[in-house]
Amino acid sequence: MAEDVYKADAEFVSRAHVQGMDCYRALYRRAEEHPEEFWGELAEKELFWFDKWSHVFEWNPPFAKWFVDGKTNVSYNCLDRHLATPRKNKVAILWEGEPGDQRMISYQELHRLVCRFASVLMDRGLKAGDRAIIYMPMIPELPVAMLACARLGIIHSVVFGGFSAEALKTRIQDLEAQVVITADGGWRRGREIPLKKAVDEALAECPTVKDVIVYRRTGTPVEMKEGRDLWWHELDQNATEVCPAVPLDSEHPLYVLYTSGTTGKPKGIVHSTAGYLLQTLMTMKWVFDLREEDTYWCTADIGWVTGHSYIVYGPLAAGATTIMYEGAPDYPAPDRFWRIVEKYRVNIFYTSPTAIRSFIRQGDQWPNGHDLSSLRLLGSVGEPINPAAWEWYYKVIGKERCPIVDTWWQTETGAILISAMPGAVPQKPGSATLPLPGIVPDVVDMSGKPVKPGQEGFLIIRRPWPSMLRTLWGDPRRYEDQYWRRIPGVYLAGDAARRDEDGYFWILGRVDDVMNVSGHRLSTMELESALVRHPSVAEAAVVAKPHEVTGQAVVAFVTLKSGRWDHNSLAQDLRQWVAHEIGGFAKPEQIRFTESLPKTRSGKIMRRLLREIVTTQTVTGDVTTLEDLTVVTRLAAQHDEG
Ligand code: PRX
């Protein structure tokens, strides 16, 4: 099949960090042949160290250590070291609130805010190794809190503001956090998200939490519990601005981010200090081709890994100006994103296929009403991007001038692993293209044997990389079982993929019981266990069906306990129930009541059949393609048996 291939123009290439395929190949080869020298040189050149490491790498499968015995600090690398350079007064965070308020925070000012808040945390007795839950809206104090924790070695876990009190509670409990950092609320589509209220509800069963620090964002009165709840602005009155970054071991956990796995219990992905920092920083250059003068915007929420790596840590380590926007893309009108691009002259724009498909649906008049000529590079992440959406993005947003980097990675991988380097690797719409230096992926069958070009199989990574997860919080056994055991000795990503004759990777979707709705990971089991906790439900089976905008949508098949039920109102109740148990973003699109569920002899629900039922309905528009979904269904069955 002939494919369209797109290349950056000569002007783009001439200024790119990596220029042309030969340059990419040379870099890739060097990393493959001499990984320790390759990463060691970069770590030395690109990062600040209190103490240099003794050796680059230690691999005790499946546990890796990078830059062993080195001492560094992520907050220092993101802030302090820029202060002796012309970046001192450069805008670090360019923030816009949903109501239109705006803040521009320089590196020097961000450093000051972070030191003040770190001194507050220190005063509260918190120290390296303690855990903080951060449950905040998209305001600058969110990265301030993250960087303040990182400064002291307090392990943070950001919980997306869309998660319910119930979901927040399980994360606080699993992490045994000592402190929760939150706000009264945040703005979304003109409505307030009452964060503090959810914290109060969650904390009824979280005995480890001693302090709750509350930032005032919306000004709505909230209840403050005596002896537990403290206002950020009151604590700030006694803060000091001298709060040195603590030298931390390279392997000190920087953060834990919970993500959905194949059981009802979310997995706490543990990321390290030095390896994570180095790879997020390098991908800012390799993939986003960052220049000093760029205004860079990743539209993700910091509650997900994309926001951690590509709004906060990667961009700040690279000394970039990173935009942060608080609210919804279509508020007050569908051109909010394009207004921001025009207003701040954004050069690099990174978003999700779901967002792109919803822009397509809203109509070209919205982007066409704005001057988007500042854009130089576009990015996509989180789900497979269908070629039609890719072409639209290229033409209507990029005006056929901007390369598109389709970046494949996961919460677990910490940084982008497969993506075009835009000045080097030609792009094919729908393909994440080629692996970055140091990454050795392959497509294999369940026995670990590489499949032929063009055939579908399981995506694996053969070698450890610096920003890979180190373990699952409190559960090293599950870490080993999930990622390293099914196909021994290699990292199993959980995605189906194929590789074409040119070695390009085409990611097809998840093969495990994880769904991808609007680029958000949802677990089948988590949804099913939420549903069966409802008093009316006997059994539930959840599957994904293709969706024109969100890529996939959740369909729940439910059998009821005996009784008389009004199906219409019960379906509403159950959707609400899921919002209460997990969060509004997880609500099933459809609830189908049924007398029974298809099962194997041993009583296992045959989700594969249900998936086929929901996918064979007609699909409108050019979705990821039905064909891909049947491939995934077939591979998922092998994966289950494997
Ligand atoms: O299925 C892949 C899909 O998103 C999954 C990872 O989800 P999460 O950990 O939430 O991280 C999302 C942001 C990095 C992957 O297993 N995915 C991510 N990027 C792509 C993708 N699928 C296809 N193409 C991509 N570029």
PDB file of N, CA and C and ligand atoms in Angstrom, residues 257-260 269 304-307 310 350 353 380-385 405-416 418-419 430-432 459 491 493-496 506-512 514-516 519-522, ligand 1:
ATOM      1  N   LEU A 257       2.856   7.743  40.254  1.00  0.00           N
ATOM      2  CA  LEU A 257       1.647   8.147  39.547  1.00  0.00           C
ATOM      3  C   LEU A 257       0.789   6.909  39.343  1.00  0.00           C
ATOM      4  N   TYR A 258      -0.448   6.993  39.828  1.00  0.00           N
ATOM      5  CA  TYR A 258      -1.328   5.827  39.734  1.00  0.00           C
ATOM      6  C   TYR A 258      -1.939   5.754  38.346  1.00  0.00           C
ATOM      7  N   THR A 259      -1.962   4.547  37.822  1.00  0.00           N
ATOM      8  CA  THR A 259      -2.585   4.358  36.519  1.00  0.00           C
ATOM      9  C   THR A 259      -3.359   3.049  36.530  1.00  0.00           C
ATOM     10  N   SER A 260      -4.272   2.919  35.589  1.00  0.00           N
ATOM     11  CA  SER A 260      -5.122   1.737  35.583  1.00  0.00           C
ATOM     12  C   SER A 260      -4.379   0.537  35.048  1.00  0.00           C
ATOM     13  N   ILE A 269       2.877   3.716  39.728  1.00  0.00           N
ATOM     14  CA  ILE A 269       4.103   3.680  38.922  1.00  0.00           C
ATOM     15  C   ILE A 269       5.161   4.550  39.601  1.00  0.00           C
ATOM     16  N   TRP A 304      -2.033  13.719  34.627  1.00  0.00           N
ATOM     17  CA  TRP A 304      -1.608  12.540  33.865  1.00  0.00           C
ATOM     18  C   TRP A 304      -0.115  12.653  33.603  1.00  0.00           C
ATOM     19  N   VAL A 305       0.474  11.542  33.146  1.00  0.00           N
ATOM     20  CA  VAL A 305       1.932  11.543  32.975  1.00  0.00           C
ATOM     21  C   VAL A 305       2.390  12.566  31.933  1.00  0.00           C
ATOM     22  N   THR A 306       1.581  12.791  30.918  1.00  0.00           N
ATOM     23  CA  THR A 306       1.987  13.750  29.883  1.00  0.00           C
ATOM     24  C   THR A 306       2.276  15.117  30.496  1.00  0.00           C
ATOM     25  N   GLY A 307       1.423  15.506  31.444  1.00  0.00           N
ATOM     26  CA  GLY A 307       1.634  16.788  32.107  1.00  0.00           C
ATOM     27  C   GLY A 307       2.874  16.786  32.991  1.00  0.00           C
ATOM     28  N   TYR A 310       5.877  16.582  30.284  1.00  0.00           N
ATOM     29  CA  TYR A 310       5.960  17.568  29.202  1.00  0.00           C
ATOM     30  C   TYR A 310       5.256  18.894  29.464  1.00  0.00           C
ATOM     31  N   TYR A 350       1.228  20.578  21.467  1.00  0.00           N
ATOM     32  CA  TYR A 350       1.207  19.123  21.708  1.00  0.00           C
ATOM     33  C   TYR A 350      -0.144  18.766  22.310  1.00  0.00           C
ATOM     34  N   PRO A 353      -5.206  13.051  20.036  1.00  0.00           N
ATOM     35  CA  PRO A 353      -6.116  12.783  18.920  1.00  0.00           C
ATOM     36  C   PRO A 353      -7.581  13.070  19.265  1.00  0.00           C
ATOM     37  N   SER A 380       1.277  14.838  18.874  1.00  0.00           N
ATOM     38  CA  SER A 380       0.082  14.068  19.227  1.00  0.00           C
ATOM     39  C   SER A 380       0.491  12.982  20.206  1.00  0.00           C
ATOM     40  N   VAL A 381      -0.384  12.680  21.146  1.00  0.00           N
ATOM     41  CA  VAL A 381      -0.063  11.675  22.161  1.00  0.00           C
ATOM     42  C   VAL A 381      -1.306  11.055  22.774  1.00  0.00           C
ATOM     43  N   GLY A 382      -1.164   9.835  23.241  1.00  0.00           N
ATOM     44  CA  GLY A 382      -2.186   9.248  24.108  1.00  0.00           C
ATOM     45  C   GLY A 382      -2.987   8.147  23.476  1.00  0.00           C
ATOM     46  N   GLU A 383      -3.143   8.196  22.153  1.00  0.00           N
ATOM     47  CA  GLU A 383      -3.938   7.190  21.458  1.00  0.00           C
ATOM     48  C   GLU A 383      -3.449   7.156  20.027  1.00  0.00           C
ATOM     49  N   PRO A 384      -3.824   6.099  19.319  1.00  0.00           N
ATOM     50  CA  PRO A 384      -3.490   6.091  17.894  1.00  0.00           C
ATOM     51  C   PRO A 384      -4.202   7.262  17.213  1.00  0.00           C
ATOM     52  N   ILE A 385      -3.512   7.934  16.314  1.00  0.00           N
ATOM     53  CA  ILE A 385      -4.179   9.006  15.575  1.00  0.00           C
ATOM     54  C   ILE A 385      -4.542   8.458  14.197  1.00  0.00           C
ATOM     55  N   VAL A 405       4.766  15.284  15.189  1.00  0.00           N
ATOM     56  CA  VAL A 405       5.385  14.167  15.893  1.00  0.00           C
ATOM     57  C   VAL A 405       4.294  13.385  16.624  1.00  0.00           C
ATOM     58  N   ASP A 406       4.110  12.134  16.192  1.00  0.00           N
ATOM     59  CA  ASP A 406       3.146  11.244  16.845  1.00  0.00           C
ATOM     60  C   ASP A 406       3.978  10.455  17.855  1.00  0.00           C
ATOM     61  N   THR A 407       3.763  10.748  19.130  1.00  0.00           N
ATOM     62  CA  THR A 407       4.692  10.265  20.160  1.00  0.00           C
ATOM     63  C   THR A 407       4.079   9.099  20.921  1.00  0.00           C
ATOM     64  N   TRP A 408       4.716   7.946  20.830  1.00  0.00           N
ATOM     65  CA  TRP A 408       4.227   6.799  21.595  1.00  0.00           C
ATOM     66  C   TRP A 408       5.020   6.659  22.888  1.00  0.00           C
ATOM     67  N   TRP A 409       4.282   6.559  23.979  1.00  0.00           N
ATOM     68  CA  TRP A 409       4.892   6.261  25.269  1.00  0.00           C
ATOM     69  C   TRP A 409       3.790   5.949  26.251  1.00  0.00           C
ATOM     70  N   GLN A 410       4.135   5.746  27.519  1.00  0.00           N
ATOM     71  CA  GLN A 410       3.169   5.327  28.548  1.00  0.00           C
ATOM     72  C   GLN A 410       3.559   5.933  29.888  1.00  0.00           C
ATOM     73  N   THR A 411       2.637   5.885  30.840  1.00  0.00           N
ATOM     74  CA  THR A 411       2.955   6.317  32.204  1.00  0.00           C
ATOM     75  C   THR A 411       4.226   5.588  32.656  1.00  0.00           C
ATOM     76  N   GLU A 412       4.302   4.314  32.325  1.00  0.00           N
ATOM     77  CA  GLU A 412       5.431   3.484  32.754  1.00  0.00           C
ATOM     78  C   GLU A 412       6.754   3.901  32.128  1.00  0.00           C
ATOM     79  N   THR A 413       6.707   4.396  30.894  1.00  0.00           N
ATOM     80  CA  THR A 413       7.977   4.651  30.201  1.00  0.00           C
ATOM     81  C   THR A 413       8.565   6.006  30.597  1.00  0.00           C
ATOM     82  N   GLY A 414       7.769   6.869  31.202  1.00  0.00           N
ATOM     83  CA  GLY A 414       8.257   8.153  31.716  1.00  0.00           C
ATOM     84  C   GLY A 414       8.481   9.209  30.658  1.00  0.00           C
ATOM     85  N   ALA A 415       9.004   8.792  29.533  1.00  0.00           N
ATOM     86  CA  ALA A 415       9.298   9.743  28.458  1.00  0.00           C
ATOM     87  C   ALA A 415       8.922   9.091  27.128  1.00  0.00           C
ATOM     88  N   ILE A 416       8.925   9.903  26.084  1.00  0.00           N
ATOM     89  CA  ILE A 416       8.591   9.420  24.740  1.00  0.00           C
ATOM     90  C   ILE A 416       9.640   8.404  24.289  1.00  0.00           C
ATOM     91  N   ILE A 418       8.936   6.188  21.185  1.00  0.00           N
ATOM     92  CA  ILE A 418       8.868   6.054  19.723  1.00  0.00           C
ATOM     93  C   ILE A 418       8.232   7.320  19.165  1.00  0.00           C
ATOM     94  N   SER A 419       8.967   7.997  18.314  1.00  0.00           N
ATOM     95  CA  SER A 419       8.460   9.219  17.696  1.00  0.00           C
ATOM     96  C   SER A 419       9.447   9.670  16.637  1.00  0.00           C
ATOM     97  N   GLY A 430      -0.438   8.349  11.006  1.00  0.00           N
ATOM     98  CA  GLY A 430      -0.934   7.160  11.702  1.00  0.00           C
ATOM     99  C   GLY A 430       0.180   6.318  12.286  1.00  0.00           C
ATOM    100  N   SER A 431       1.415   6.609  11.930  1.00  0.00           N
ATOM    101  CA  SER A 431       2.534   5.827  12.483  1.00  0.00           C
ATOM    102  C   SER A 431       3.342   6.686  13.447  1.00  0.00           C
ATOM    103  N   ALA A 432       3.733   6.062  14.569  1.00  0.00           N
ATOM    104  CA  ALA A 432       4.595   6.786  15.518  1.00  0.00           C
ATOM    105  C   ALA A 432       6.039   6.818  14.995  1.00  0.00           C
ATOM    106  N   LEU A 459       3.862  -5.317  21.234  1.00  0.00           N
ATOM    107  CA  LEU A 459       4.977  -4.365  21.297  1.00  0.00           C
ATOM    108  C   LEU A 459       5.792  -4.642  22.555  1.00  0.00           C
ATOM    109  N   TYR A 491      10.421  -6.013  28.182  1.00  0.00           N
ATOM    110  CA  TYR A 491       9.328  -5.206  28.718  1.00  0.00           C
ATOM    111  C   TYR A 491       8.114  -5.342  27.803  1.00  0.00           C
ATOM    112  N   ALA A 493       4.672  -4.031  26.686  1.00  0.00           N
ATOM    113  CA  ALA A 493       3.990  -2.736  26.810  1.00  0.00           C
ATOM    114  C   ALA A 493       2.477  -2.870  26.982  1.00  0.00           C
ATOM    115  N   GLY A 494       1.906  -3.983  26.505  1.00  0.00           N
ATOM    116  CA  GLY A 494       0.442  -4.120  26.587  1.00  0.00           C
ATOM    117  C   GLY A 494      -0.264  -3.562  25.367  1.00  0.00           C
ATOM    118  N   ASP A 495       0.504  -3.172  24.340  1.00  0.00           N
ATOM    119  CA  ASP A 495      -0.080  -2.655  23.100  1.00  0.00           C
ATOM    120  C   ASP A 495       0.145  -3.642  21.958  1.00  0.00           C
ATOM    121  N   ALA A 496      -0.821  -3.650  21.032  1.00  0.00           N
ATOM    122  CA  ALA A 496      -0.605  -4.358  19.779  1.00  0.00           C
ATOM    123  C   ALA A 496       0.042  -3.385  18.805  1.00  0.00           C
ATOM    124  N   TRP A 506       3.487   1.014  13.909  1.00  0.00           N
ATOM    125  CA  TRP A 506       2.074   1.403  13.874  1.00  0.00           C
ATOM    126  C   TRP A 506       1.432   0.811  15.122  1.00  0.00           C
ATOM    127  N   ILE A 507       1.017   1.662  16.023  1.00  0.00           N
ATOM    128  CA  ILE A 507       0.454   1.185  17.289  1.00  0.00           C
ATOM    129  C   ILE A 507      -1.049   0.997  17.106  1.00  0.00           C
ATOM    130  N   LEU A 508      -1.552  -0.173  17.486  1.00  0.00           N
ATOM    131  CA  LEU A 508      -2.956  -0.479  17.189  1.00  0.00           C
ATOM    132  C   LEU A 508      -3.886  -0.319  18.380  1.00  0.00           C
ATOM    133  N   GLY A 509      -3.371  -0.385  19.586  1.00  0.00           N
ATOM    134  CA  GLY A 509      -4.245  -0.251  20.761  1.00  0.00           C
ATOM    135  C   GLY A 509      -3.881  -1.283  21.808  1.00  0.00           C
ATOM    136  N   ARG A 510      -4.577  -1.229  22.935  1.00  0.00           N
ATOM    137  CA  ARG A 510      -4.236  -2.107  24.061  1.00  0.00           C
ATOM    138  C   ARG A 510      -4.706  -3.536  23.797  1.00  0.00           C
ATOM    139  N   VAL A 511      -3.923  -4.479  24.279  1.00  0.00           N
ATOM    140  CA  VAL A 511      -4.348  -5.872  24.174  1.00  0.00           C
ATOM    141  C   VAL A 511      -4.747  -6.436  25.527  1.00  0.00           C
ATOM    142  N   ASP A 512      -4.556  -5.651  26.582  1.00  0.00           N
ATOM    143  CA  ASP A 512      -4.948  -6.155  27.897  1.00  0.00           C
ATOM    144  C   ASP A 512      -6.289  -5.528  28.275  1.00  0.00           C
ATOM    145  N   VAL A 514      -7.233  -2.958  29.466  1.00  0.00           N
ATOM    146  CA  VAL A 514      -7.149  -1.519  29.692  1.00  0.00           C
ATOM    147  C   VAL A 514      -7.771  -0.848  28.476  1.00  0.00           C
ATOM    148  N   MET A 515      -8.641   0.126  28.720  1.00  0.00           N
ATOM    149  CA  MET A 515      -9.245   0.857  27.613  1.00  0.00           C
ATOM    150  C   MET A 515      -8.625   2.227  27.538  1.00  0.00           C
ATOM    151  N   ASN A 516      -8.815   2.863  26.403  1.00  0.00           N
ATOM    152  CA  ASN A 516      -8.235   4.175  26.214  1.00  0.00           C
ATOM    153  C   ASN A 516      -9.344   5.098  25.719  1.00  0.00           C
ATOM    154  N   GLY A 519      -7.821   9.219  25.413  1.00  0.00           N
ATOM    155  CA  GLY A 519      -6.426   9.204  25.848  1.00  0.00           C
ATOM    156  C   GLY A 519      -6.282   8.951  27.340  1.00  0.00           C
ATOM    157  N   HIS A 520      -7.383   8.687  28.035  1.00  0.00           N
ATOM    158  CA  HIS A 520      -7.293   8.348  29.460  1.00  0.00           C
ATOM    159  C   HIS A 520      -7.386   6.846  29.613  1.00  0.00           C
ATOM    160  N   ARG A 521      -6.521   6.337  30.442  1.00  0.00           N
ATOM    161  CA  ARG A 521      -6.508   4.899  30.646  1.00  0.00           C
ATOM    162  C   ARG A 521      -7.560   4.491  31.643  1.00  0.00           C
ATOM    163  N   LEU A 522      -8.377   3.507  31.283  1.00  0.00           N
ATOM    164  CA  LEU A 522      -9.390   3.007  32.205  1.00  0.00           C
ATOM    165  C   LEU A 522      -9.279   1.503  32.258  1.00  0.00           C
TER     166      LEU A 522
HETATM  167  O1  PRX B   1      -2.093   2.295  24.180  1.00  0.00           O
HETATM  168  C1  PRX B   1      -1.036   3.224  24.188  1.00  0.00           C
HETATM  169  C2  PRX B   1      -1.609   4.624  24.167  1.00  0.00           C
HETATM  170  O2  PRX B   1      -1.701   5.038  25.511  1.00  0.00           O
HETATM  171  C3  PRX B   1      -1.209   4.020  26.381  1.00  0.00           C
HETATM  172  C4  PRX B   1      -0.510   4.636  27.555  1.00  0.00           C
HETATM  173  O3  PRX B   1      -1.422   5.370  28.317  1.00  0.00           O
HETATM  174  P1  PRX B   1      -0.947   6.265  29.522  1.00  0.00           P
HETATM  175  O4  PRX B   1      -0.050   5.468  30.392  1.00  0.00           O
HETATM  176  O5  PRX B   1      -2.144   6.864  30.126  1.00  0.00           O
HETATM  177  O6  PRX B   1      -0.049   7.374  28.859  1.00  0.00           O
HETATM  178  C5  PRX B   1      -0.612   8.216  27.902  1.00  0.00           C
HETATM  179  C6  PRX B   1       0.348   9.310  27.548  1.00  0.00           C
HETATM  180  C7  PRX B   1       1.743   8.895  27.292  1.00  0.00           C
HETATM  181  C8  PRX B   1      -0.302   3.199  25.502  1.00  0.00           C
HETATM  182  O7  PRX B   1      -0.116   1.905  26.023  1.00  0.00           O
HETATM  183  N1  PRX B   1      -0.768   5.557  23.419  1.00  0.00           N
HETATM  184  C9  PRX B   1       0.007   6.531  23.918  1.00  0.00           C
HETATM  185  N2  PRX B   1       0.582   7.232  22.915  1.00  0.00           N
HETATM  186  C10 PRX B   1       0.184   6.669  21.764  1.00  0.00           C
HETATM  187  C11 PRX B   1      -0.676   5.598  22.077  1.00  0.00           C
HETATM  188  N3  PRX B   1      -1.225   4.827  21.133  1.00  0.00           N
HETATM  189  C12 PRX B   1      -0.925   5.108  19.852  1.00  0.00           C
HETATM  190  N4  PRX B   1      -0.134   6.130  19.475  1.00  0.00           N
HETATM  191  C13 PRX B   1       0.440   6.934  20.389  1.00  0.00           C
HETATM  192  N5  PRX B   1       1.199   7.945  19.994  1.00  0.00           N
END
